[in-house]
């Protein structure tokens, strides 16, 4: 059979997602948990985008990057969680070749984009806190567009490479995927072809793109924390440090869990560990992002503040808006 005929044959095959097929006793709890996380992610991120769009005072580089992150998170969870819910509710764990590789493309693209986007956001915070007098000059409109488009472009091209490489592998007759979505490593386990070149590409990219972006984020926060410690006012220092520590915690959760999955050598015990870590960066982190980055932010809360009602009349408390 020629390579072209083999590829056309593979387009008609189905895969079987077998991860949570044995959770009959806990299926309702699991389904409700996933629904809740999905709704929280979508509602939280949509509220953030709507608030930033409606409030001119939030039209700053920081919130521009946050809207990019919100869009990315919504795309990420919408690619994976609805299919997971469908398989748990209907009991059908099959997924077509096209749908599977659509999941693969979106998951790889979103992960790579988020690494680079978090680096852009860390750089923005570094300039804002460490070089505040030159912030408007450095973070101009052109630089912001470049720092946002570059992650999306690199992430998409990177994902296309993996879709091309993995889609040309041969898969075993069982076509069982021991995961809750079409993850790269899970698809490689289901392949009967020699996939060492793909594993080498994953490890190489993990060391370059993953650790480089993660290192840039950590270096930025080292300088940020150093600048915070020099602030004389303890109340202001504590406020900024609390905000930055929350951001850094979420970054560590996302980068640490995703790098642990893809940089960890393959073993029998790694499958269950990969599933738990995958849930962290696929479902938990997208829920936490709008809460940690925005909905705890004073500027966003001021815009969202509900007017107080007294004696049937609406009492609106007007506060002076500080210059940005």
Coordinates of C-alpha atoms in Angstrom, one line a residue:
X1 CA 0.0 0.0 0.0
X2 CA 1.4 3.4 -1.0
X3 CA 2.0 6.1 1.6
X4 CA -0.9 8.2 0.1
X5 CA -3.4 5.3 0.3
X6 CA -2.3 4.5 3.9
X7 CA -2.9 8.1 4.9
X8 CA -6.3 8.2 3.3
X9 CA -7.2 4.9 5.1
X10 CA -6.2 6.5 8.5
X11 CA -8.5 9.4 7.9
X12 CA -11.5 7.0 8.3
X13 CA -10.3 5.3 11.5
X14 CA -11.6 6.1 15.1
X15 CA -9.6 6.2 18.3
X16 CA -10.9 5.2 21.8
X17 CA -10.3 7.5 24.8
X18 CA -10.1 5.1 27.7
X19 CA -9.0 7.2 30.6
X20 CA -12.2 7.7 32.8
X21 CA -14.2 4.7 31.4
X22 CA -14.1 3.0 34.9
X23 CA -15.6 5.9 36.9
X24 CA -19.2 4.6 37.0
X25 CA -19.5 5.1 40.8
X26 CA -18.2 8.7 40.6
X27 CA -19.4 9.7 37.2
X28 CA -22.0 12.3 38.4
X29 CA -19.5 14.0 40.7
X30 CA -16.9 14.0 38.0
X31 CA -19.3 15.4 35.4
X32 CA -20.5 18.1 37.7
X33 CA -16.9 19.1 38.5
X34 CA -15.9 19.3 34.9
X35 CA -19.1 21.3 34.0
X36 CA -18.4 23.7 36.9
X37 CA -14.8 24.2 35.9
X38 CA -15.8 24.8 32.2
X39 CA -18.5 27.3 33.1
X40 CA -16.2 29.1 35.6
X41 CA -13.5 29.4 33.0
X42 CA -15.8 30.6 30.2
X43 CA -17.8 33.1 32.4
X44 CA -14.7 34.5 34.2
X45 CA -12.8 35.1 31.0
X46 CA -15.8 36.5 29.1
X47 CA -16.5 38.9 32.0
X48 CA -12.8 40.0 31.9
X49 CA -12.9 40.6 28.1
X50 CA -16.2 42.5 28.3
X51 CA -15.0 44.7 31.2
X52 CA -11.7 45.6 29.5
X53 CA -13.6 46.4 26.3
X54 CA -16.1 48.6 28.0
X55 CA -13.7 50.5 30.3
X56 CA -11.3 52.9 28.5
X57 CA -9.2 53.1 31.7
X58 CA -8.3 49.4 31.3
X59 CA -7.0 49.9 27.7
X60 CA -3.4 49.3 28.8
X61 CA -0.8 46.8 27.7
X62 CA -1.4 44.6 30.8
X63 CA -5.1 44.1 30.1
X64 CA -4.4 43.7 26.4
X65 CA -2.2 40.7 27.2
X66 CA -4.8 39.4 29.7
X67 CA -7.5 39.5 27.0
X68 CA -5.1 37.5 24.8
X69 CA -4.7 35.0 27.7
X70 CA -8.4 34.8 28.3
X71 CA -9.1 34.1 24.6
X72 CA -6.4 31.4 24.6
X73 CA -7.8 29.7 27.8
X74 CA -11.3 29.6 26.4
X75 CA -10.1 28.1 23.1
X76 CA -8.0 25.5 25.1
X77 CA -10.8 24.3 27.4
X78 CA -13.5 24.4 24.6
X79 CA -11.3 22.0 22.5
X80 CA -11.0 19.4 25.3
X81 CA -13.6 19.6 28.0
X82 CA -16.8 19.4 25.9
X83 CA -15.6 16.1 24.3
X84 CA -14.7 14.8 27.7
X85 CA -18.2 15.6 29.0
X86 CA -19.8 14.0 26.0
X87 CA -17.9 10.8 26.5
X88 CA -18.8 10.7 30.2
X89 CA -22.5 11.4 29.7
X90 CA -23.2 9.4 26.5
X91 CA -20.7 6.6 27.3
X92 CA -19.3 6.8 23.8
X93 CA -15.5 7.1 24.0
X94 CA -14.8 7.1 20.3
X95 CA -13.2 10.1 18.5
X96 CA -12.6 10.4 14.8
X97 CA -9.2 10.8 13.3
X98 CA -10.0 14.4 12.2
X99 CA -11.4 15.4 15.6
X100 CA -8.5 13.8 17.3
X101 CA -5.9 15.7 15.4
X102 CA -7.9 18.9 15.7
X103 CA -7.6 18.4 19.5
X104 CA -3.9 17.7 19.0
X105 CA -3.4 20.9 17.0
X106 CA -5.3 23.1 19.4
X107 CA -3.8 21.6 22.6
X108 CA -0.2 21.9 21.3
X109 CA -0.8 25.4 19.8
X110 CA -2.5 26.7 23.0
X111 CA 0.3 25.3 25.3
X112 CA 3.2 26.7 23.3
X113 CA 1.3 30.0 22.9
X114 CA 0.6 30.3 26.6
X115 CA 4.3 29.7 27.5
X116 CA 5.4 32.6 25.2
X117 CA 2.4 34.8 26.2
X118 CA 3.2 34.4 29.9
X119 CA 6.8 35.5 29.0
X120 CA 5.4 38.6 27.3
X121 CA 3.2 39.4 30.4
X122 CA 6.2 38.9 32.7
X123 CA 8.2 41.3 30.6
X124 CA 5.4 43.8 30.7
X125 CA 5.3 43.6 34.6
X126 CA 9.1 43.9 34.7
X127 CA 9.0 47.1 32.8
X128 CA 6.1 48.5 34.7
X129 CA 7.6 47.8 38.1
X130 CA 11.4 48.1 37.5
X131 CA 11.5 50.8 34.8
X132 CA 8.2 52.7 35.4
X133 CA 9.4 56.1 34.0
X134 CA 10.1 54.5 30.6
X135 CA 7.1 52.2 30.6
X136 CA 5.0 54.1 28.0
X137 CA 8.0 54.4 25.7
X138 CA 9.0 50.8 25.9
X139 CA 5.6 49.2 25.9
X140 CA 4.2 51.2 22.9
X141 CA 1.5 49.9 20.7
X142 CA 3.8 48.4 18.1
X143 CA 5.8 46.4 20.8
X144 CA 2.5 45.2 22.4
X145 CA 1.3 43.9 19.0
X146 CA 4.6 42.1 18.3
X147 CA 4.7 40.6 21.8
X148 CA 1.1 39.2 21.4
X149 CA 1.2 38.1 17.7
X150 CA 4.6 36.3 18.1
X151 CA 3.3 33.7 20.6
X152 CA 0.2 32.9 18.5
X153 CA 2.3 32.6 15.3
X154 CA 5.0 30.4 16.8
X155 CA 2.4 28.3 18.7
X156 CA 0.4 27.6 15.6
X157 CA 3.4 26.8 13.4
X158 CA 4.8 24.6 16.1
X159 CA 1.6 22.7 16.4
X160 CA 1.3 22.2 12.6
X161 CA 4.7 20.5 12.7
X162 CA 3.6 17.9 15.3
X163 CA 0.3 17.3 13.5
X164 CA 2.2 16.6 10.3
X165 CA 4.7 14.3 12.1
X166 CA 2.2 12.3 14.2
X167 CA -0.5 12.0 11.5
X168 CA 2.0 10.2 9.2
X169 CA 2.6 7.5 11.8
X170 CA 0.9 4.1 11.7
X171 CA -1.4 3.2 14.6
X172 CA -2.0 -0.2 16.3
X173 CA -5.2 -2.1 15.5
X174 CA -6.7 -1.4 19.0
X175 CA -6.2 2.4 18.6
X176 CA -6.7 2.9 22.3
X177 CA -5.6 6.3 23.7
X178 CA -5.0 6.1 27.5
X179 CA -5.9 9.8 28.1
X180 CA -8.9 12.1 28.2
X181 CA -8.0 13.8 25.0
X182 CA -5.7 13.3 22.0
X183 CA -2.4 14.2 23.8
X184 CA 0.9 13.9 21.9
X185 CA 2.4 11.4 24.2
X186 CA -0.8 9.3 24.3
X187 CA -0.9 9.2 20.5
X188 CA 2.7 8.2 20.4
X189 CA 2.0 5.3 22.8
X190 CA -0.8 4.2 20.5
X191 CA 1.5 4.2 17.4
X192 CA 3.2 1.1 16.1
X193 CA 5.7 3.1 14.1
X194 CA 9.2 4.2 15.0
X195 CA 8.5 7.6 16.7
X196 CA 11.9 8.4 18.1
X197 CA 12.2 11.4 15.8
X198 CA 9.0 12.9 17.4
X199 CA 10.2 12.2 20.9
X200 CA 13.5 13.9 20.1
X201 CA 11.5 16.9 18.7
X202 CA 9.4 17.1 21.9
X203 CA 12.5 16.9 24.2
X204 CA 14.4 19.4 22.1
X205 CA 11.6 21.9 22.1
X206 CA 11.0 21.4 25.8
X207 CA 14.6 22.4 26.5
X208 CA 14.5 25.4 24.1
X209 CA 11.0 26.8 24.0
X210 CA 9.7 25.5 27.3
X211 CA 12.7 26.1 29.6
X212 CA 13.8 29.2 27.8
X213 CA 10.3 30.9 28.2
X214 CA 10.0 29.6 31.8
X215 CA 13.5 30.9 32.6
X216 CA 12.7 34.3 31.2
X217 CA 9.6 34.4 33.4
X218 CA 11.5 33.5 36.5
X219 CA 14.3 36.0 35.8
X220 CA 11.6 38.8 35.3
X221 CA 10.0 38.0 38.6
X222 CA 13.4 37.9 40.4
X223 CA 14.0 41.5 39.2
X224 CA 10.4 42.4 40.1
X225 CA 10.7 41.0 43.7
X226 CA 14.0 42.8 44.0
X227 CA 12.4 46.1 43.1
X228 CA 9.4 45.4 45.4
X229 CA 11.7 44.9 48.4
X230 CA 13.2 48.4 47.8
X231 CA 9.8 50.1 48.2
X232 CA 9.8 52.0 51.4
X233 CA 6.0 52.0 52.1
X234 CA 5.2 48.6 53.7
X235 CA 1.6 48.6 52.8
X236 CA 2.3 49.3 49.1
X237 CA 5.1 46.7 49.2
X238 CA 2.8 44.1 50.7
X239 CA 0.1 44.8 48.1
X240 CA 2.3 44.5 45.1
X241 CA 4.1 41.4 46.5
X242 CA 0.8 39.7 47.2
X243 CA -0.3 40.3 43.6
X244 CA 3.0 39.1 42.0
X245 CA 3.1 36.1 44.3
X246 CA -0.3 35.0 43.0
X247 CA 0.7 35.5 39.4
X248 CA 3.9 33.5 40.0
X249 CA 2.0 30.7 41.7
X250 CA -0.2 30.2 38.7
X251 CA 2.8 30.4 36.3
X252 CA 4.6 27.8 38.3
X253 CA 1.5 25.6 38.3
X254 CA 1.1 25.8 34.5
X255 CA 4.8 25.6 33.5
X256 CA 5.7 23.0 36.1
X257 CA 2.9 20.6 35.4
X258 CA 3.2 20.8 31.6
X259 CA 7.0 20.5 31.5
X260 CA 6.8 17.6 34.0
X261 CA 4.5 15.7 31.6
X262 CA 6.5 16.2 28.4
X263 CA 10.0 16.2 29.8
X264 CA 9.4 13.1 31.9
X265 CA 10.9 9.9 30.5
X266 CA 8.3 7.3 29.5
X267 CA 7.6 4.6 32.2
X268 CA 4.7 2.5 33.4
X269 CA 4.0 4.8 36.3
X270 CA 4.1 8.0 34.3
X271 CA 0.7 7.5 32.6
X272 CA -1.4 8.1 35.8
X273 CA 0.9 11.0 36.8
X274 CA 0.5 12.5 33.3
X275 CA -3.3 12.4 33.6
X276 CA -3.3 14.3 36.9
X277 CA -0.8 16.9 35.8
X278 CA -2.7 17.3 32.5
X279 CA -5.9 18.1 34.4
X280 CA -4.0 20.9 36.2
X281 CA -2.9 22.7 33.1
X282 CA -6.0 21.9 30.9
X283 CA -8.8 22.6 33.4
X284 CA -7.5 24.1 36.7
X285 CA -5.1 26.8 35.4
X286 CA -7.6 28.3 32.9
X287 CA -10.1 28.7 35.8
X288 CA -7.6 30.3 38.0
X289 CA -6.2 32.7 35.4
X290 CA -9.1 35.3 35.4
X291 CA -9.4 35.1 39.2
X292 CA -5.8 35.6 40.0
X293 CA -4.8 38.0 37.2
X294 CA -7.9 40.2 37.0
X295 CA -10.9 39.6 39.3
X296 CA -8.6 40.2 42.3
X297 CA -7.3 43.4 40.7
X298 CA -8.6 46.7 42.2
X299 CA -9.0 48.4 38.8
X300 CA -11.3 45.6 37.5
X301 CA -13.2 45.5 40.8
X302 CA -13.8 49.2 40.6
X303 CA -15.3 48.8 37.1
X304 CA -17.5 45.9 38.3
X305 CA -18.6 47.6 41.5
X306 CA -22.4 47.3 41.9
X307 CA -24.1 50.6 42.8
X308 CA -25.6 50.7 46.3
X309 CA -29.4 51.2 46.7
X310 CA -30.9 53.3 49.4
X311 CA -34.7 53.9 49.9
X312 CA -35.5 52.7 46.5
X313 CA -33.1 55.1 44.9
X314 CA -29.8 54.2 43.2
X315 CA -26.9 55.8 45.0
X316 CA -23.9 55.8 42.8
X317 CA -20.5 56.4 44.5
X318 CA -18.3 58.2 42.1
X319 CA -14.5 57.9 42.7
X320 CA -11.9 60.0 41.0
X321 CA -10.0 58.0 38.4
X322 CA -6.3 58.1 38.8
X323 CA -4.1 58.6 35.8
X324 CA -2.7 55.5 34.3

